Structures are given as C-alpha cells and as structure tokens.
Amino acid sequence: MNPWAARRARLALAMEPGAVAVLATAPEALRNGDSEYPYRHDSYFYYLSGFTEPESVLVLVAARGDLPARSILFCREKNVERETWEGFRYGPAAAREAFGFDEAFPVAELDAQMARLLADVPAVYYANARDAAFDAQVAGWLKAVRGQSRSGVVAPARIQHLLPLLDEMRLLKDAHEEALMAKSAEIAGAAHLRAMRAAKPGMFEYELEAELLYEFRRNGAQFPAYTPIVASGANACILHYNANNARTRDGELVLIDAGCEFDSYASDITRTFPVNGVFSAPQRQLYELVLRAQDAALAAIQAGRPYSDFHEAAVKVLAEGMLDFGLLDRAKYGGVENVLAERAHTQFYMHGTGHWLGLDVHDAGAYRDLAAEGKPSRPLMPGMALTVEPGIYVRPAPGVPEQFWNIGIRIEDNVIVGEAGPQVISGTAPKTVAEIETLMGGQ
Ligand code: GLY
Ligand code: MN
Ligand code: MN
C-alpha cells in the first residue's frame, strides 16, 4: 500500500462508521495579468492523496458493517489541447491507478456525485470555515441531499471538522515522511555550506541567496520552503528580514535562514557566520552562547518530556549569558530566576525555540494536550519533527554594551524525536566556530 493510501485507511478508521470526508486541494492563484504563482497543492490534501494537480478533491467513505472504506478522487480530465499548453495531467483513470484510489471521476461531476455520496450517511467531515467558496459548495450538496428527503433519503446529521484529526496524524511522521524530511534537510544543509563557501565581504545578500537557490534546485528541491532570510550586520536583528538587498561589509556576521521543499517536505535551517571568515571576540562570545543554548535545548528533546522543556532549557542558558556579558544588569536582576520572571531576556530573545516541521514549515499539530485539564504542554513522542532555533538579537539601546550592538545570531536545526533522543537531520552545514572558520579559510 502506498503511504498515502495507508494514511487514508488510518483516517477512515478514526471516522464515524459510514461517514464521508471531503477535502479539496488548494486553488491556483494569479500573480498578475494571466500569469500564475507557482502552483502549490494543499498540504492536507497531499498528505492523503500524493496528488499534486490543482482542481482536485478527495472523498473518503469510512467502513460501515460489511462495506469497506472507499477513497474517491475527483480530478481534471485528460485534455489534449490544455495539455499542449500546460503539460501533463493524469485524468481520473490513470490517477486512480497510480495513487491507489478505489474510484476516480472528472471534477466536473463533483456536485452531482456528492449529492449521491452524502445520501444516507451519518456525518460529513470537512475543513469548514477555511474557504468560503468551499463552505458554500458543501452547503449546496447538503441542501441537495435534504431535497430528496421525501423519497426517504436521509441527510448527514452531523458536520465534523476534519482538520483536527489530520493535524494529529501529521504530527507523527511515518517512515516515508522521515526519509523525505532527511533529504530536504540534507539539501538545505548543502545550500548553507555553499553560501558559506561563497561568502566574501562586499557581496550583496542576494548573491548569497542565489547560491542557496541554486543548490536547492540542482538537487531537485521544487521550491524554497519560505522566502530565504539573508541578513548581514544589523539586518540580522530584524526577525523576518527578507529584502536581501544590502551589501555585506567586512567584520559583519551574516544570518541565513533558508530551507527548501523537497517532494512537499520542508526544511528550515539557520546558520550565522562572519562574512570574512573570522569571528570577532564579541561575535564569538554571543555565537558560542547561542550554541550552548542549542545544545541545552537538544538535550531536553526526549520522548516523554513536555514540548515546552527545550525552550525553557535554551532560555535559561541565554539568560545566564545575558547576565554574564552585561546585556542585562546583574545588579538589577540578581540572577536568572528574576530575569525569567520579569521576562527581561525578551529584549534580546523574543521568539520561541522551535515549531513542528513537516509538509508546512510551521507544521500542523497542537503544542498542548488539549484534552487535559489546564491544557499542559504535550509530551514529545517518537516521530515528531521540530526545529530547534535559539538566537540572540542585540539592538542598540542605553545600557547595552556597545561591542554587541547590531549582532544578530540564530542557529536552527531540524530534529526528529527518536526512541533514544533527538535525531538531528540538518547537520551538513558546519556549526562550531572552529568548523566555520576552517571551512571559510579564515584560520
Ligand atoms: N524560517 C521560519 C522559522 O524559522 O520559523
Ligand atoms: Mn524555524
Ligand atoms: Mn528558520
């Protein structure tokens, strides 16, 4: 069974017997005039179908009694003329065969078929309140089914939100996903390595961005997973900087946050390095602090420990360093406990230490145990995939030692939780001061 069919089977088991789930892929989007953005399918739809063509809808019917579960794809028909302009499309028959659906129909038949498929079923699951046009389409089907009530047809009594079920499934990666994520991280790691090798003072940030994009694409990654951040000097203190148009200057650090999407799976890696190949003393002090924070965070990534532990571990190390280096006044705070209680560290470290990673860069799945009293942070489990990305960002401010001004550092790796601890899948690009300086020929 292909991995998508296996997921469909698992979802069907989680549904009410005989219920129907409906999931549409993403719409195409115009960029301007008649040219479109590169098409990207919906992640939930892909997770269950493996099918990447637009104008597709998946219907899943859960087993009931002797009737087995069924999966049905609606997709574009073969069309010689359109394929001449736009390229290959599977068409229902070949898609059914290639992706293991039980049935497939032209998407033009969706409305007519849904009025049939939703007749006499107890519940319909769909991603409601996500897309107004789809909500209206489902409402139309339900109305059509209710319209048959005088002939004895019963309409679904319950409407369920589909995505929470899928969010929980997507959180635990299967072997197919783990392999794709490792490949995505390997390519992105190689891209960071390439950018480090290419870096020279005076280069524009976009020249380094071009190195990243080249390495992504030449290894078969279809897209960047998000707009790369290539931030030199003070730009690194802007968390979502992506203008990438400044000229790098001798003595500055460059922070690159870039990941690719390989066969729909994202990587999300950050490296920070001196553009001239050698860290200055203050850069090195803060860099090694962030690295220690990352080590502490990684050590807290263990199956069974709450998700929040690794952020707390990183923050503690960073806060200690802020006191040690005079970024925060020890006379004022006394110790790290007061820094944390007053959240004083957020002047220099204002984001979380990670997030789920998968089909989306910020992947699906709750961070808390939503069913438990007080909704505590959920325990980590083998198969969860996340980023670990501590940083420090020092904007000029009164009382902040000047030697640290405008230094921005983040170190971000991708991790899969294993039985025996974290498995770092993004280790290609160097990370220690010695490794970076050696690679860049600075020492
Ligand atoms: N690149 C987005 C993030 O680090 O979360
Ligand atoms: Mn990230
Ligand atoms: Mn990132």
Short mmCIF file of C-alpha atoms and ligand atoms in Angstrom, two decimals:
data_model
loop_
_atom_site.label_atom_id
_atom_site.label_comp_id
_atom_site.label_asym_id
_atom_site.label_seq_id
_atom_site.Cartn_x
_atom_site.Cartn_y
_atom_site.Cartn_z
CA MET A 1 0.00 0.00 0.00
CA ASN A 2 1.42 3.41 -0.88
CA PRO A 3 1.96 5.79 2.07
CA TRP A 4 -0.98 7.98 1.06
CA ALA A 5 -3.36 5.03 0.87
CA ALA A 6 -2.12 3.87 4.28
CA ARG A 7 -2.94 7.32 5.73
CA ARG A 8 -6.37 7.27 4.11
CA ALA A 9 -7.00 3.90 5.73
CA ARG A 10 -5.96 5.27 9.13
CA LEU A 11 -8.14 8.33 8.78
CA ALA A 12 -11.11 6.19 7.79
CA LEU A 13 -10.66 4.13 10.95
CA ALA A 14 -10.76 7.33 13.04
CA MET A 15 -14.04 8.44 11.44
CA GLU A 16 -17.57 7.53 12.42
CA PRO A 17 -18.65 4.35 10.56
CA GLY A 18 -20.15 5.21 7.18
CA ALA A 19 -19.25 8.92 7.46
CA VAL A 20 -17.86 10.80 4.48
CA ALA A 21 -14.84 13.13 4.49
CA VAL A 22 -14.32 15.69 1.71
CA LEU A 23 -11.07 17.56 1.19
CA ALA A 24 -10.22 19.91 -1.68
CA THR A 25 -6.72 20.87 -2.73
CA ALA A 26 -5.52 24.49 -2.91
CA PRO A 27 -6.80 26.84 -5.63
CA GLU A 28 -4.48 28.26 -8.25
CA ALA A 29 -3.56 31.91 -7.66
CA LEU A 30 -2.97 34.67 -10.19
CA ARG A 31 0.17 36.73 -9.69
CA ASN A 32 -0.74 39.42 -12.19
CA GLY A 33 -2.43 39.59 -15.56
CA ASP A 34 -2.83 35.99 -16.63
CA SER A 35 0.35 34.65 -15.03
CA GLU A 36 0.04 32.46 -12.02
CA TYR A 37 2.07 31.89 -8.88
CA PRO A 38 3.86 28.55 -8.99
CA TYR A 39 1.19 26.08 -8.01
CA ARG A 40 1.45 24.50 -4.55
CA HIS A 41 -1.10 21.86 -3.58
CA ASP A 42 -2.78 21.87 -0.17
CA SER A 43 -0.69 20.04 2.44
CA TYR A 44 -3.59 18.12 4.00
CA PHE A 45 -4.82 17.04 0.59
CA TYR A 46 -1.35 15.92 -0.44
CA TYR A 47 -0.88 14.06 2.84
CA LEU A 48 -3.84 11.85 1.99
CA SER A 49 -3.53 11.67 -1.78
CA GLY A 50 0.05 12.19 -3.00
CA PHE A 51 -1.66 14.01 -5.86
CA THR A 52 -0.30 17.41 -6.87
CA GLU A 53 -2.66 18.64 -9.60
CA PRO A 54 -4.95 21.61 -8.95
CA GLU A 55 -8.74 21.26 -9.13
CA SER A 56 -8.76 18.01 -7.21
CA VAL A 57 -10.99 16.80 -4.40
CA LEU A 58 -10.64 13.70 -2.26
CA VAL A 59 -13.64 11.90 -0.80
CA LEU A 60 -13.22 9.22 1.80
CA VAL A 61 -16.06 6.96 2.92
CA ALA A 62 -15.49 5.20 6.25
CA ALA A 63 -16.27 1.49 6.50
CA ARG A 64 -19.70 0.51 7.82
CA GLY A 65 -20.76 -3.05 8.55
CA ASP A 66 -19.69 -5.21 5.63
CA LEU A 67 -18.96 -2.23 3.40
CA PRO A 68 -15.22 -1.49 3.29
CA ALA A 69 -13.79 2.04 3.35
CA ARG A 70 -13.51 3.69 -0.05
CA SER A 71 -11.45 6.55 -1.41
CA ILE A 72 -12.58 8.57 -4.40
CA LEU A 73 -10.61 11.18 -6.34
CA PHE A 74 -12.13 13.95 -8.39
CA CYS A 75 -9.61 15.50 -10.78
CA ARG A 76 -9.22 17.22 -14.13
CA GLU A 77 -9.93 15.17 -17.19
CA LYS A 78 -7.34 14.42 -19.84
CA ASN A 79 -7.43 17.26 -22.37
CA VAL A 80 -5.14 17.19 -25.39
CA GLU A 81 -5.45 20.89 -26.04
CA ARG A 82 -4.88 22.04 -22.46
CA GLU A 83 -2.03 19.57 -22.06
CA THR A 84 -0.40 21.10 -25.14
CA TRP A 85 -0.31 24.44 -23.34
CA GLU A 86 0.07 23.45 -19.69
CA GLY A 87 1.55 19.99 -19.59
CA PHE A 88 0.60 16.52 -18.48
CA ARG A 89 -2.46 15.75 -16.41
CA TYR A 90 -3.30 12.30 -15.18
CA GLY A 91 -7.01 12.20 -15.76
CA PRO A 92 -9.21 10.09 -13.45
CA ALA A 93 -8.35 6.62 -14.75
CA ALA A 94 -4.57 6.96 -14.59
CA ALA A 95 -4.71 8.84 -11.27
CA ARG A 96 -6.82 6.10 -9.71
CA GLU A 97 -4.31 3.51 -10.82
CA ALA A 98 -1.17 5.45 -9.88
CA PHE A 99 -2.27 6.62 -6.43
CA GLY A 100 -4.39 3.68 -5.38
CA PHE A 101 -7.85 5.26 -5.16
CA ASP A 102 -10.87 2.98 -5.32
CA GLU A 103 -12.67 5.25 -7.76
CA ALA A 104 -11.97 8.45 -9.69
CA PHE A 105 -14.22 10.87 -11.56
CA PRO A 106 -13.84 14.10 -13.53
CA VAL A 107 -14.00 17.06 -11.14
CA ALA A 108 -16.83 18.48 -13.27
CA GLU A 109 -19.00 15.69 -11.83
CA LEU A 110 -18.30 16.64 -8.21
CA ASP A 111 -21.60 18.35 -7.42
CA ALA A 112 -23.69 15.59 -8.96
CA GLN A 113 -21.70 12.80 -7.29
CA MET A 114 -21.67 14.45 -3.86
CA ALA A 115 -25.45 14.62 -3.75
CA ARG A 116 -25.31 10.83 -4.16
CA LEU A 117 -22.33 10.17 -1.85
CA LEU A 118 -23.81 12.19 1.02
CA ALA A 119 -27.17 10.41 0.90
CA ASP A 120 -27.92 8.22 3.93
CA VAL A 121 -24.60 8.82 5.67
CA PRO A 122 -24.45 9.78 9.35
CA ALA A 123 -21.85 12.56 9.21
CA VAL A 124 -19.74 14.65 6.88
CA TYR A 125 -16.20 15.71 7.77
CA TYR A 126 -14.65 18.67 6.02
CA ALA A 127 -12.36 21.65 6.60
CA ASN A 128 -15.13 24.07 7.41
CA ALA A 129 -14.60 27.84 7.72
CA ARG A 130 -11.37 27.64 5.75
CA ASP A 131 -12.56 28.68 2.33
CA ALA A 132 -15.92 30.44 1.95
CA ALA A 133 -16.48 29.11 -1.58
CA PHE A 134 -15.95 25.51 -0.44
CA ASP A 135 -18.22 26.04 2.58
CA ALA A 136 -20.90 27.23 0.18
CA GLN A 137 -20.31 24.24 -2.09
CA VAL A 138 -20.74 21.78 0.79
CA ALA A 139 -23.87 23.63 1.90
CA GLY A 140 -25.20 23.21 -1.63
CA TRP A 141 -24.61 19.43 -1.52
CA LEU A 142 -26.31 19.13 1.85
CA LYS A 143 -29.24 21.11 0.56
CA ALA A 144 -29.48 18.84 -2.46
CA VAL A 145 -29.48 15.75 -0.25
CA ARG A 146 -32.13 17.21 2.05
CA GLY A 147 -34.17 17.98 -1.05
CA GLN A 148 -34.52 14.22 -1.58
CA SER A 149 -36.00 13.61 1.88
CA ARG A 150 -39.50 12.89 0.56
CA SER A 151 -38.06 9.94 -1.32
CA GLY A 152 -36.69 8.65 2.01
CA VAL A 153 -33.12 9.87 1.70
CA VAL A 154 -31.54 10.96 4.99
CA ALA A 155 -29.04 13.82 5.02
CA PRO A 156 -25.93 13.76 7.30
CA ALA A 157 -27.00 14.69 10.81
CA ARG A 158 -23.54 15.83 11.88
CA ILE A 159 -20.91 18.07 10.40
CA GLN A 160 -17.44 17.49 11.85
CA HIS A 161 -14.28 19.49 11.40
CA LEU A 162 -11.83 17.29 9.52
CA LEU A 163 -8.53 19.05 10.18
CA PRO A 164 -8.04 18.27 13.90
CA LEU A 165 -7.96 14.54 13.02
CA LEU A 166 -5.39 15.20 10.31
CA ASP A 167 -3.36 17.53 12.50
CA GLU A 168 -2.79 14.73 14.98
CA MET A 169 -1.84 12.31 12.21
CA ARG A 170 0.54 14.76 10.58
CA LEU A 171 2.31 15.35 13.87
CA LEU A 172 3.73 11.83 13.93
CA LYS A 173 5.83 11.31 10.85
CA ASP A 174 5.87 7.89 9.17
CA ALA A 175 8.95 6.34 7.60
CA HIS A 176 8.16 7.79 4.16
CA GLU A 177 7.95 11.27 5.62
CA GLU A 178 11.09 10.89 7.71
CA ALA A 179 13.07 9.92 4.62
CA LEU A 180 11.79 12.92 2.66
CA MET A 181 12.47 15.27 5.56
CA ALA A 182 16.01 13.97 5.89
CA LYS A 183 16.54 14.57 2.17
CA SER A 184 15.07 18.08 2.38
CA ALA A 185 17.35 18.93 5.31
CA GLU A 186 20.36 17.43 3.56
CA ILE A 187 19.80 19.63 0.51
CA ALA A 188 19.23 22.73 2.62
CA GLY A 189 22.35 21.96 4.65
CA ALA A 190 24.36 21.70 1.45
CA ALA A 191 22.94 25.07 0.38
CA HIS A 192 24.12 26.70 3.61
CA LEU A 193 27.53 25.14 3.10
CA ARG A 194 27.66 26.53 -0.43
CA ALA A 195 26.70 30.04 0.75
CA MET A 196 29.38 29.96 3.46
CA ARG A 197 31.99 28.90 0.93
CA ALA A 198 30.95 31.66 -1.47
CA ALA A 199 30.77 34.46 1.10
CA LYS A 200 33.19 37.37 0.82
CA PRO A 201 32.92 40.89 2.27
CA GLY A 202 31.31 43.22 -0.25
CA MET A 203 28.97 40.63 -1.72
CA PHE A 204 25.31 41.51 -1.79
CA GLU A 205 22.95 39.47 0.34
CA TYR A 206 21.08 38.46 -2.82
CA GLU A 207 24.25 36.93 -4.24
CA LEU A 208 24.31 34.58 -1.27
CA GLU A 209 20.59 33.95 -1.74
CA ALA A 210 21.33 32.93 -5.33
CA GLU A 211 23.83 30.33 -4.07
CA LEU A 212 21.13 28.85 -1.84
CA LEU A 213 18.52 28.73 -4.56
CA TYR A 214 20.97 27.17 -6.99
CA GLU A 215 21.83 24.39 -4.58
CA PHE A 216 18.17 23.74 -3.75
CA ARG A 217 17.15 23.42 -7.33
CA ARG A 218 20.13 21.49 -8.64
CA ASN A 219 19.35 18.83 -6.04
CA GLY A 220 15.75 18.53 -7.13
CA ALA A 221 14.05 20.60 -4.44
CA GLN A 222 11.00 22.10 -6.09
CA PHE A 223 10.82 25.34 -4.08
CA PRO A 224 12.33 27.22 -1.21
CA ALA A 225 10.17 26.28 1.78
CA TYR A 226 9.80 30.01 2.55
CA THR A 227 11.46 33.22 1.38
CA PRO A 228 15.10 32.90 2.45
CA ILE A 229 16.41 35.37 5.01
CA VAL A 230 19.92 36.55 4.17
CA ALA A 231 20.63 39.23 6.74
CA SER A 232 24.02 40.86 7.16
CA GLY A 233 25.03 43.05 10.06
CA ALA A 234 22.16 44.90 11.75
CA ASN A 235 19.63 43.30 9.37
CA ALA A 236 20.01 40.09 11.38
CA CYS A 237 18.17 41.82 14.23
CA ILE A 238 15.04 42.08 12.05
CA LEU A 239 13.48 38.68 12.60
CA HIS A 240 11.62 38.36 9.28
CA TYR A 241 14.04 40.42 7.16
CA ASN A 242 13.96 39.21 3.57
CA ALA A 243 14.73 42.21 1.39
CA ASN A 244 18.16 40.57 0.95
CA ASN A 245 19.44 43.62 -0.92
CA ALA A 246 22.21 45.03 1.30
CA ARG A 247 25.93 44.84 0.60
CA THR A 248 27.81 42.83 3.23
CA ARG A 249 30.67 44.57 4.98
CA ASP A 250 33.93 43.27 6.35
CA GLY A 251 33.59 42.41 10.02
CA GLU A 252 29.85 41.66 9.88
CA LEU A 253 28.02 38.45 10.57
CA VAL A 254 25.57 37.05 8.04
CA LEU A 255 22.49 35.24 9.31
CA ILE A 256 20.94 32.92 6.73
CA ASP A 257 17.60 31.26 7.48
CA ALA A 258 16.74 29.13 4.47
CA GLY A 259 15.16 25.78 3.81
CA CYS A 260 13.83 24.01 0.77
CA GLU A 261 10.80 21.98 -0.06
CA PHE A 262 11.63 18.53 -1.38
CA ASP A 263 8.70 16.42 -2.56
CA SER A 264 6.43 18.62 -0.41
CA TYR A 265 8.51 18.39 2.81
CA ALA A 266 10.14 21.48 4.30
CA SER A 267 13.48 22.01 5.90
CA ASP A 268 14.18 25.13 7.96
CA ILE A 269 17.82 25.78 8.79
CA THR A 270 19.66 28.83 10.08
CA ARG A 271 23.39 29.39 10.17
CA THR A 272 25.22 32.56 11.18
CA PHE A 273 28.81 33.18 10.14
CA PRO A 274 31.32 36.02 9.76
CA VAL A 275 31.38 37.20 6.15
CA ASN A 276 35.17 37.46 6.29
CA GLY A 277 35.55 34.00 7.79
CA VAL A 278 36.73 35.02 11.28
CA PHE A 279 34.54 35.80 14.31
CA SER A 280 35.42 38.92 16.31
CA ALA A 281 35.67 38.42 20.07
CA PRO A 282 32.17 39.74 20.88
CA GLN A 283 30.64 37.86 17.93
CA ARG A 284 32.29 34.71 19.12
CA GLN A 285 31.10 35.19 22.72
CA LEU A 286 27.49 35.52 21.65
CA TYR A 287 27.76 32.81 18.99
CA GLU A 288 29.07 30.27 21.48
CA LEU A 289 26.34 31.28 23.92
CA VAL A 290 23.65 30.53 21.30
CA LEU A 291 25.36 27.24 20.50
CA ARG A 292 25.35 26.28 24.19
CA ALA A 293 21.66 27.20 24.32
CA GLN A 294 21.02 24.93 21.35
CA ASP A 295 22.93 22.08 22.98
CA ALA A 296 20.87 22.50 26.15
CA ALA A 297 17.67 22.54 24.08
CA LEU A 298 18.66 19.41 22.16
CA ALA A 299 19.41 17.61 25.43
CA ALA A 300 15.84 18.35 26.54
CA ILE A 301 14.32 16.74 23.45
CA GLN A 302 13.45 13.33 24.79
CA ALA A 303 10.34 11.26 24.26
CA GLY A 304 8.05 11.74 27.26
CA ARG A 305 9.31 15.20 28.20
CA PRO A 306 6.95 18.13 27.63
CA TYR A 307 7.35 20.15 24.44
CA SER A 308 7.98 23.31 26.48
CA ASP A 309 11.13 21.89 28.13
CA PHE A 310 13.52 22.56 25.27
CA HIS A 311 12.52 26.21 25.01
CA GLU A 312 12.93 26.64 28.75
CA ALA A 313 16.36 24.99 28.62
CA ALA A 314 17.51 27.34 25.85
CA VAL A 315 16.11 30.45 27.52
CA LYS A 316 17.87 29.61 30.78
CA VAL A 317 21.27 29.35 29.09
CA LEU A 318 20.67 32.53 27.09
CA ALA A 319 19.54 34.47 30.16
CA GLU A 320 22.65 33.38 32.10
CA GLY A 321 24.78 34.59 29.21
CA MET A 322 22.94 37.91 29.04
CA LEU A 323 23.86 38.47 32.69
CA ASP A 324 27.46 37.26 32.21
CA PHE A 325 28.05 39.57 29.25
CA GLY A 326 26.37 42.61 30.79
CA LEU A 327 23.49 42.70 28.32
CA LEU A 328 21.29 42.53 31.38
CA ASP A 329 22.36 44.19 34.62
CA ARG A 330 23.20 41.59 37.26
CA ALA A 331 22.94 44.23 39.97
CA LYS A 332 19.34 44.81 38.93
CA TYR A 333 18.20 41.23 38.45
CA GLY A 334 20.44 39.30 40.83
CA GLY A 335 20.09 36.03 38.94
CA VAL A 336 18.47 34.21 36.10
CA GLU A 337 15.26 33.50 38.04
CA ASN A 338 14.37 37.18 38.16
CA VAL A 339 15.33 37.68 34.53
CA LEU A 340 12.88 34.94 33.58
CA ALA A 341 10.18 36.12 36.00
CA GLU A 342 10.32 39.62 34.53
CA ARG A 343 10.84 38.30 31.00
CA ALA A 344 13.78 40.69 30.67
CA HIS A 345 15.50 38.24 28.28
CA THR A 346 12.86 39.00 25.65
CA GLN A 347 14.73 42.26 24.87
CA PHE A 348 17.30 40.05 23.13
CA TYR A 349 15.46 36.76 22.59
CA MET A 350 11.85 37.31 21.66
CA HIS A 351 10.81 34.16 19.78
CA GLY A 352 10.13 30.55 20.65
CA THR A 353 12.88 27.95 20.32
CA GLY A 354 11.11 25.85 17.73
CA HIS A 355 7.99 24.61 16.00
CA TRP A 356 6.68 21.48 14.36
CA LEU A 357 8.12 20.88 10.90
CA GLY A 358 6.82 18.78 8.02
CA LEU A 359 4.72 19.47 4.95
CA ASP A 360 4.46 23.06 6.24
CA VAL A 361 7.38 24.97 7.69
CA HIS A 362 5.28 25.69 10.74
CA ASP A 363 3.63 22.31 10.61
CA ALA A 364 0.24 21.11 11.74
CA GLY A 365 -0.39 19.80 15.22
CA ALA A 366 -1.28 21.15 18.64
CA TYR A 367 1.52 22.11 21.03
CA ARG A 368 -0.62 21.37 24.07
CA ASP A 369 -2.60 18.43 25.31
CA LEU A 370 -5.95 19.98 24.51
CA ALA A 371 -7.92 17.26 26.25
CA ALA A 372 -6.11 17.55 29.59
CA GLU A 373 -7.06 19.87 32.44
CA GLY A 374 -5.24 23.19 32.03
CA LYS A 375 -4.01 22.20 28.53
CA PRO A 376 -0.39 21.48 29.54
CA SER A 377 2.46 21.32 27.03
CA ARG A 378 2.21 17.93 25.34
CA PRO A 379 4.82 15.22 25.80
CA LEU A 380 7.20 14.63 22.92
CA MET A 381 6.78 11.33 21.10
CA PRO A 382 8.99 9.43 18.66
CA GLY A 383 8.19 10.57 15.12
CA MET A 384 7.52 14.20 15.97
CA ALA A 385 9.65 16.58 13.89
CA LEU A 386 10.62 20.05 15.01
CA THR A 387 13.11 22.85 14.70
CA VAL A 388 15.50 23.92 17.46
CA GLU A 389 16.41 27.54 16.87
CA PRO A 390 17.71 29.67 19.73
CA GLY A 391 19.10 33.08 18.92
CA ILE A 392 20.15 36.44 20.26
CA TYR A 393 19.48 39.84 18.69
CA VAL A 394 21.16 42.92 20.16
CA ARG A 395 19.71 46.22 19.03
CA PRO A 396 21.49 49.36 20.19
CA ALA A 397 19.99 50.59 23.45
CA PRO A 398 21.11 52.53 26.50
CA GLY A 399 22.95 50.30 28.96
CA VAL A 400 23.69 47.61 26.36
CA PRO A 401 27.47 47.16 25.89
CA GLU A 402 28.38 48.71 22.57
CA GLN A 403 30.61 45.88 21.39
CA PHE A 404 27.49 43.72 20.98
CA TRP A 405 25.35 46.25 19.13
CA ASN A 406 23.73 45.03 15.93
CA ILE A 407 24.84 41.44 16.37
CA GLY A 408 22.07 39.03 15.46
CA ILE A 409 22.63 35.28 15.69
CA ARG A 410 20.37 32.26 15.26
CA ILE A 411 21.31 28.62 14.92
CA GLU A 412 18.50 26.41 13.68
CA ASP A 413 18.46 22.68 13.13
CA ASN A 414 15.82 20.13 12.24
CA VAL A 415 15.18 17.23 14.54
CA ILE A 416 13.10 14.08 14.61
CA VAL A 417 12.30 12.78 18.07
CA GLY A 418 13.54 9.20 18.36
CA GLU A 419 13.20 6.47 20.99
CA ALA A 420 16.75 7.22 22.14
CA GLY A 421 16.75 11.00 21.84
CA PRO A 422 16.81 13.63 19.13
CA GLN A 423 17.95 12.77 15.64
CA VAL A 424 19.42 15.92 14.04
CA ILE A 425 18.77 15.66 10.29
CA SER A 426 20.28 19.01 9.29
CA GLY A 427 23.91 18.51 10.21
CA THR A 428 25.53 19.10 6.82
CA ALA A 429 26.49 22.73 7.33
CA PRO A 430 29.17 23.46 9.94
CA LYS A 431 28.14 24.93 13.24
CA THR A 432 31.02 25.37 15.68
CA VAL A 433 33.27 28.41 15.50
CA ALA A 434 36.25 26.21 14.60
CA GLU A 435 34.33 24.35 11.86
CA ILE A 436 33.05 27.57 10.32
CA GLU A 437 36.41 29.36 10.41
CA THR A 438 38.16 26.34 8.95
CA LEU A 439 35.62 25.97 6.14
CA MET A 440 35.79 29.64 5.27
CA GLY A 441 39.55 29.63 5.26
CA GLY A 442 39.75 32.26 7.96
CA GLN A 443 42.21 30.27 10.08
N1 GLY B 1 12.08 30.20 8.86
C1 GLY B 1 10.97 30.36 9.69
C2 GLY B 1 11.25 29.95 11.07
O1 GLY B 1 12.40 29.81 11.42
O2 GLY B 1 10.37 29.69 11.82
MN MN B 2 12.02 27.77 12.14
MN MN B 3 14.00 29.32 10.05
#
